[in-house]
Short mmCIF file of C-alpha atoms and ligand atoms in Angstrom, two decimals:
data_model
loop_
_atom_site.label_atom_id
_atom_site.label_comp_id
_atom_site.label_asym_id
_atom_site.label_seq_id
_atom_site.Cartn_x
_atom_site.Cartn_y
_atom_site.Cartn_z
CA UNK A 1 114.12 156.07 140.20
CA UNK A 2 115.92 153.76 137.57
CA UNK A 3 116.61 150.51 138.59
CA UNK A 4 120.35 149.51 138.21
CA UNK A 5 121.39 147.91 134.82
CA UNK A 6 124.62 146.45 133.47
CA UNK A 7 125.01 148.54 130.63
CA UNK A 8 124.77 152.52 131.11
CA UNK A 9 124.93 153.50 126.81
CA UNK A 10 124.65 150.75 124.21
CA UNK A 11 124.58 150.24 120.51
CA UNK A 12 121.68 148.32 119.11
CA UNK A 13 122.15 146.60 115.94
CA UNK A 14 118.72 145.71 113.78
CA UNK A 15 118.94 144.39 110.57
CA UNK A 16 116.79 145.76 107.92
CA UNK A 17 115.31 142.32 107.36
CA UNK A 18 113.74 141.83 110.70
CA UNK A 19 111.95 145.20 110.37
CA UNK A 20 110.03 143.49 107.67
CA UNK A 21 108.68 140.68 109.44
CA UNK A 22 107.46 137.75 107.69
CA UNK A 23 107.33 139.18 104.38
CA UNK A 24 111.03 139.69 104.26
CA UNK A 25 110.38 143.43 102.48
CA UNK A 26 109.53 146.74 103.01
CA UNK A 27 108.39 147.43 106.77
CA UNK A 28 106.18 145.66 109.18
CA UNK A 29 104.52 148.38 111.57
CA UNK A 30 103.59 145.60 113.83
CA UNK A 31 107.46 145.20 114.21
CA UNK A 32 107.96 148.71 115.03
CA UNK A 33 105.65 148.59 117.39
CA UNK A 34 107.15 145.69 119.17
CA UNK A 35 110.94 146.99 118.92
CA UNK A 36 109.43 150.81 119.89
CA UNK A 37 108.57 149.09 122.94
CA UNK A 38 111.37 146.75 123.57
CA UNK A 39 113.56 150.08 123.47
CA UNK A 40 110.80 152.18 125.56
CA UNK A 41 111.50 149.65 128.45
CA UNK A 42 115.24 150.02 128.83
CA UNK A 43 115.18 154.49 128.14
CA UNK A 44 112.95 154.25 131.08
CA UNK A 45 115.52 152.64 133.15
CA UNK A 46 117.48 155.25 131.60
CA UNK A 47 120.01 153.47 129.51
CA UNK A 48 121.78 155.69 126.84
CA UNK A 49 120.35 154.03 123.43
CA UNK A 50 122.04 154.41 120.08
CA UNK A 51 120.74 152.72 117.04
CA UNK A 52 122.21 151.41 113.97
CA UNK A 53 120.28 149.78 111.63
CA UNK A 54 120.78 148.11 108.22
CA UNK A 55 118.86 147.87 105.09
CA UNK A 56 118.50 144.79 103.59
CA UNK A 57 114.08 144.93 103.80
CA UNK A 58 114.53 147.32 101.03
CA UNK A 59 118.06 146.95 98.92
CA UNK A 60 121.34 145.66 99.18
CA UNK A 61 124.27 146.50 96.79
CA UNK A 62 125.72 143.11 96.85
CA UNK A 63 122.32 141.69 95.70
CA UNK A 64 121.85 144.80 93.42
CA UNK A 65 125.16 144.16 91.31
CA UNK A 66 123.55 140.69 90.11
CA UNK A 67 120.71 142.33 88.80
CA UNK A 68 123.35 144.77 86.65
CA UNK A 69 123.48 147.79 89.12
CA UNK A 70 127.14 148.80 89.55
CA UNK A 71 128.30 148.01 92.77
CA UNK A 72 129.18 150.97 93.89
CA UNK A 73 126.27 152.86 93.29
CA UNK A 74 124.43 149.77 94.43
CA UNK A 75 126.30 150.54 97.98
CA UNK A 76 124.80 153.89 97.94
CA UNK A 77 120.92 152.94 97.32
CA UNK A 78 121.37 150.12 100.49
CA UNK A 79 123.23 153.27 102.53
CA UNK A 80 119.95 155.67 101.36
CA UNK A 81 117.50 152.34 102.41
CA UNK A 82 119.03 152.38 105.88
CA UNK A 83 117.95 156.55 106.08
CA UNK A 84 114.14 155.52 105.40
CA UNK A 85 114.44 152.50 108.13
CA UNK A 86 115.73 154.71 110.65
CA UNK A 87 113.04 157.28 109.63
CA UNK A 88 110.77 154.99 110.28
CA UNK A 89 111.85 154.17 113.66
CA UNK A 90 112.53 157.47 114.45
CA UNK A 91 109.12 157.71 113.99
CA UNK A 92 107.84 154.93 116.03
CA UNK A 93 109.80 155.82 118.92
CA UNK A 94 108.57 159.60 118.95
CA UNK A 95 104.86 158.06 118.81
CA UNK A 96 105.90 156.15 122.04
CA UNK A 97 107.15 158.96 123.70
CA UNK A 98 110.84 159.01 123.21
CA UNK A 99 112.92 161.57 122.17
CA UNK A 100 115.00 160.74 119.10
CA UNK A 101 117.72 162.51 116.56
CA UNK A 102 118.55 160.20 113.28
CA UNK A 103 122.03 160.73 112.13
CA UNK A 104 123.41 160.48 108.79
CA UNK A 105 127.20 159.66 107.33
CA UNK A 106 125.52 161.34 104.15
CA UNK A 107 124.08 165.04 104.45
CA UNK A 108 120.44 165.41 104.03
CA UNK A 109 119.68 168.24 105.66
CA UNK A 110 115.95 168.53 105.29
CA UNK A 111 115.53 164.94 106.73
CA UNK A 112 118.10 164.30 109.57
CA UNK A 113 121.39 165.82 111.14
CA UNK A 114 124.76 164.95 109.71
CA UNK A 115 126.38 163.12 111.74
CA UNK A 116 128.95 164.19 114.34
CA UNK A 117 130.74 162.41 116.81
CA UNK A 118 130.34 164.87 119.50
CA UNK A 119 127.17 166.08 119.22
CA UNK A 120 125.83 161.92 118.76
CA UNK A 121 126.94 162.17 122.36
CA UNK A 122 125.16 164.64 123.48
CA UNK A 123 121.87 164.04 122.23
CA UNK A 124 122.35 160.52 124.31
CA UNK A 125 123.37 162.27 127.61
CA UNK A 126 120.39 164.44 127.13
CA UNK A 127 118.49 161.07 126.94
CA UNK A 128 117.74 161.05 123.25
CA UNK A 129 117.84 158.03 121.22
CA UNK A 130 120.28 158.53 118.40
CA UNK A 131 119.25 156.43 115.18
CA UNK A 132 122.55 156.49 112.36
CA UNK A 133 121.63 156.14 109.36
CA UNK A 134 123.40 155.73 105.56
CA UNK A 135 125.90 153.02 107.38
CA UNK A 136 129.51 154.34 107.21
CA UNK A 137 129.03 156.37 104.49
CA UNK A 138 131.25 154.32 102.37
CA UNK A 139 131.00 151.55 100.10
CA UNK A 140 132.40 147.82 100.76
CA UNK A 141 130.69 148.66 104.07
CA UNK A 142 128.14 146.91 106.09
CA UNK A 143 125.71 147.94 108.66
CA UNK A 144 127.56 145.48 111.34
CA UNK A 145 130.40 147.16 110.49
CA UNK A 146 129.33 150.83 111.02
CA UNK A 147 127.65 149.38 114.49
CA UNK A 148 131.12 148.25 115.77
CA UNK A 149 132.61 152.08 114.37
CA UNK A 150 129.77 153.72 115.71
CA UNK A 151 129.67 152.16 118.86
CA UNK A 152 133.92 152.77 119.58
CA UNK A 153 133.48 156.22 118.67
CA UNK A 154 130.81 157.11 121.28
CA UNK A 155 132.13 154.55 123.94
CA UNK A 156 129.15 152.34 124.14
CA UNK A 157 129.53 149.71 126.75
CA UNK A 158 128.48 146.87 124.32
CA UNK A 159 126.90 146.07 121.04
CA UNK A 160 123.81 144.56 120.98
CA UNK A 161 122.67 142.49 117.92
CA UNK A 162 119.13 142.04 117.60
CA UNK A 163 118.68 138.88 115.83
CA UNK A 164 115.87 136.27 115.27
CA UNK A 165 118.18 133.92 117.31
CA UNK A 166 118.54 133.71 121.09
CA UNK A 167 122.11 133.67 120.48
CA UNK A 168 125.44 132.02 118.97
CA UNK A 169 125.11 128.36 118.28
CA UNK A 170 127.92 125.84 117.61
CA UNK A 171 125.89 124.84 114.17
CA UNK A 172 122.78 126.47 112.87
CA UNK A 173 119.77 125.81 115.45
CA UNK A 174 117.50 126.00 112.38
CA UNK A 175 119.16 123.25 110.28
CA UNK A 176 121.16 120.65 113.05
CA UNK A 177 119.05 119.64 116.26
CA UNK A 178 122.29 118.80 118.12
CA UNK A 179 123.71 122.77 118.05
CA UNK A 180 124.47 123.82 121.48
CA UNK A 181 124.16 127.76 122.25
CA UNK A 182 127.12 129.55 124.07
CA UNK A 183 126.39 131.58 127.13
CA UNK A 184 129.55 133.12 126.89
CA UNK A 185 132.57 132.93 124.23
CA UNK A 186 135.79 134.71 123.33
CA UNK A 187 136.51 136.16 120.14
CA UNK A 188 139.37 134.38 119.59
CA UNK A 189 136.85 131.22 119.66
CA UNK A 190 134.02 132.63 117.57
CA UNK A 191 137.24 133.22 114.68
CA UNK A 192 138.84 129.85 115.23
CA UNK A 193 135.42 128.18 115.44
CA UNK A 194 134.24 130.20 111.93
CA UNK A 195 131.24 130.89 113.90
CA UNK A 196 129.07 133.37 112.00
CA UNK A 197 128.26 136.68 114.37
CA UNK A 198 129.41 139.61 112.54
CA UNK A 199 131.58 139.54 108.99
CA UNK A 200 135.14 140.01 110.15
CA UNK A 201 135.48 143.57 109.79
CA UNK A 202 132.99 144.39 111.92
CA UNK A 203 134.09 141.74 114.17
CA UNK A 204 137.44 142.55 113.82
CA UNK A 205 136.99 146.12 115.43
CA UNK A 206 135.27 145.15 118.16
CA UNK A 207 138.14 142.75 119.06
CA UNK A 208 140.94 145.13 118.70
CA UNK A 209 138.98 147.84 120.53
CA UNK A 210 137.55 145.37 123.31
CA UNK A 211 134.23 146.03 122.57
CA UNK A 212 132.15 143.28 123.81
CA UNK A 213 129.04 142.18 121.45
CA UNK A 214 125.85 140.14 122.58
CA UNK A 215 123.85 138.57 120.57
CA UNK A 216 119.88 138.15 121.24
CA UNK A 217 117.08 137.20 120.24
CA UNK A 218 115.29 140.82 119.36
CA UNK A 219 112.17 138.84 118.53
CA UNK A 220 111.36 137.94 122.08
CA UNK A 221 109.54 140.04 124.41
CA UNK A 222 111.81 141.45 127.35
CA UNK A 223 115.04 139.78 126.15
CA UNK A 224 116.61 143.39 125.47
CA UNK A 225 115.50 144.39 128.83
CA UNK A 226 117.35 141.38 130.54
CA UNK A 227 119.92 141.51 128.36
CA UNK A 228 120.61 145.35 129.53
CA UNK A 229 120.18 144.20 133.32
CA UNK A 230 123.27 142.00 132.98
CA UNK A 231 121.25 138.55 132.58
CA UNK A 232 123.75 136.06 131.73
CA UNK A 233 121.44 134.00 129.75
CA UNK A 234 119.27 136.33 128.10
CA UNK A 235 122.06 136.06 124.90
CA UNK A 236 125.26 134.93 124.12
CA UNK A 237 128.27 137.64 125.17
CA UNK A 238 131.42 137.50 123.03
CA UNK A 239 134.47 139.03 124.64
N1 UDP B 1 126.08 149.77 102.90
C1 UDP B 1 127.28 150.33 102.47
N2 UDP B 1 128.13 150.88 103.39
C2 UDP B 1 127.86 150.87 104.72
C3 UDP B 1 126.67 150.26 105.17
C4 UDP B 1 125.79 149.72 104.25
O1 UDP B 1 127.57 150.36 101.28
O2 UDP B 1 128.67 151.40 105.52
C5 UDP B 1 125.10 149.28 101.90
C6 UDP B 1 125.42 147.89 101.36
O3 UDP B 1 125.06 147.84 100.01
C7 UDP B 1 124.46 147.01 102.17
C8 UDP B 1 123.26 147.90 102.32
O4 UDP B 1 123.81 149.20 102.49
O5 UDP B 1 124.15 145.83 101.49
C9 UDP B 1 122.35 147.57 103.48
O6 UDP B 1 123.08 147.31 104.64
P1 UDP B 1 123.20 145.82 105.26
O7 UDP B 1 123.27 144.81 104.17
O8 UDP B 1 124.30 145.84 106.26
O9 UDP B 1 121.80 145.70 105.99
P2 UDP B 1 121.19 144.48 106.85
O10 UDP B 1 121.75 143.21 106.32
O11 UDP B 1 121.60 144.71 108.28
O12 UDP B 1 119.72 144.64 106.66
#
């Protein structure tokens, strides 16, 4: 029997950059490993798991245009980087025993399924974990953003974003000693306080849709467990 948990489906945000580790590129299989099991834990309590992950370990079109790439097109390498990240989770996951469908907002049909609202649901009530891929399928987009979309359209209960924080901080915990981290805090705070969780588009939809959002440290063993259990300190919750 599952043990009870706060949360019955979530969306899990990863940026592409953590997936590299230290390095900062490409992919780190020892953090694979550790997120494979991070996730393992909460499937097991039987938590419906989505995944949306960026792509930044491998190419970004923002960063892409100042090299001369047209924006653009840029935009549509980062969406294709995201595809081989969630690959290679997909593939993790699988070799730690859970069943998984990656999703894409651009058709590939020999790697992955297109993505489709309705069937994305399924695949979770059937207890698979559903990895989308190729971001919103549009340009001017960001991962953060398609998490927020992706999680409204499939009525997650929350969106979690994995971070290398243990939370939202009144001033950056890496640069001022003195910033305090918020257990809990309201949108309408995080906005008036320019706090930095989301950019505002992403945020934005998650306000008007009531979507709460916690932010975690990813990096830390068990913290998306107890963050799934309802553990009030385990993050910070924006609502
Ligand atoms: N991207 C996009 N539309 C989307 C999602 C992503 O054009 O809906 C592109 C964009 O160029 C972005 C890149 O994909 O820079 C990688 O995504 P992101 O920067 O969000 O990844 P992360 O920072 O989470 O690693």
């Amino acid at each position: 029997m599952s043990q009870p948990t706060k949360y019955k489906r979530i969306l899990l945000k990863l940026s592409g950059e953590a997936l590299a580790g230290p390095s900062g590129y490409n992919i780190d299989p020892a953090v694979l490993e550790q997120y494979s099991k991070e996730i393992r834990q909460v499937v097991d309590m039987g938590v419906q798991v989505a995944i949306v992950i960026g792509g930044g370990n491998i190419f970004r079109g923002v960063s892409g245009e100042r090299s001369g790439i047209d924006r653009v097109q840029g935009d549509y390498m980062g969406m294709l980087a995201t595809v081989i990240n969630a690959m290679a989770i997909q593939s993790s996951l699988e070799k730690h025993g859970m069943f998984t469908r990656v999703m894409s907002a651009i058709k590939m049909e020999q790697v992955c399924e297109p993505y489709v609202r309705r069937r994305a649901v399924r695949h979770l009530e059937k207890g698979r974990v559903v990895i989308f891929g190729a971001g919103t399928g549009s340009p001017y987009f960001t991962t953060d953003t398609t998490a927020s979309l992706r999680a409204i359209e499939i009525e997650a209960d929350v969106v979690l974003k994995g971070t290398k924080v243990d939370g939202v901080y009144s001033a950056d915990p890496m640069k001022d000693k003195t910033a305090e981290r918020y257990t809990s805090i309201s949108f309408q705070d995080v906005y008036e306080k320019k706090l930095n969780v989301m950019d505002l588009t992403a945020f934005t939809l998650c306000q008007e849709n009531n979507l709460p959002i916690i932010v975690f440290n990813m990096n830390q063993q068990g913290s998306l467990l107890r963050v799934v259990r309802g553990d009030e300190d385990a993050g910070t919750l924006i609502h």
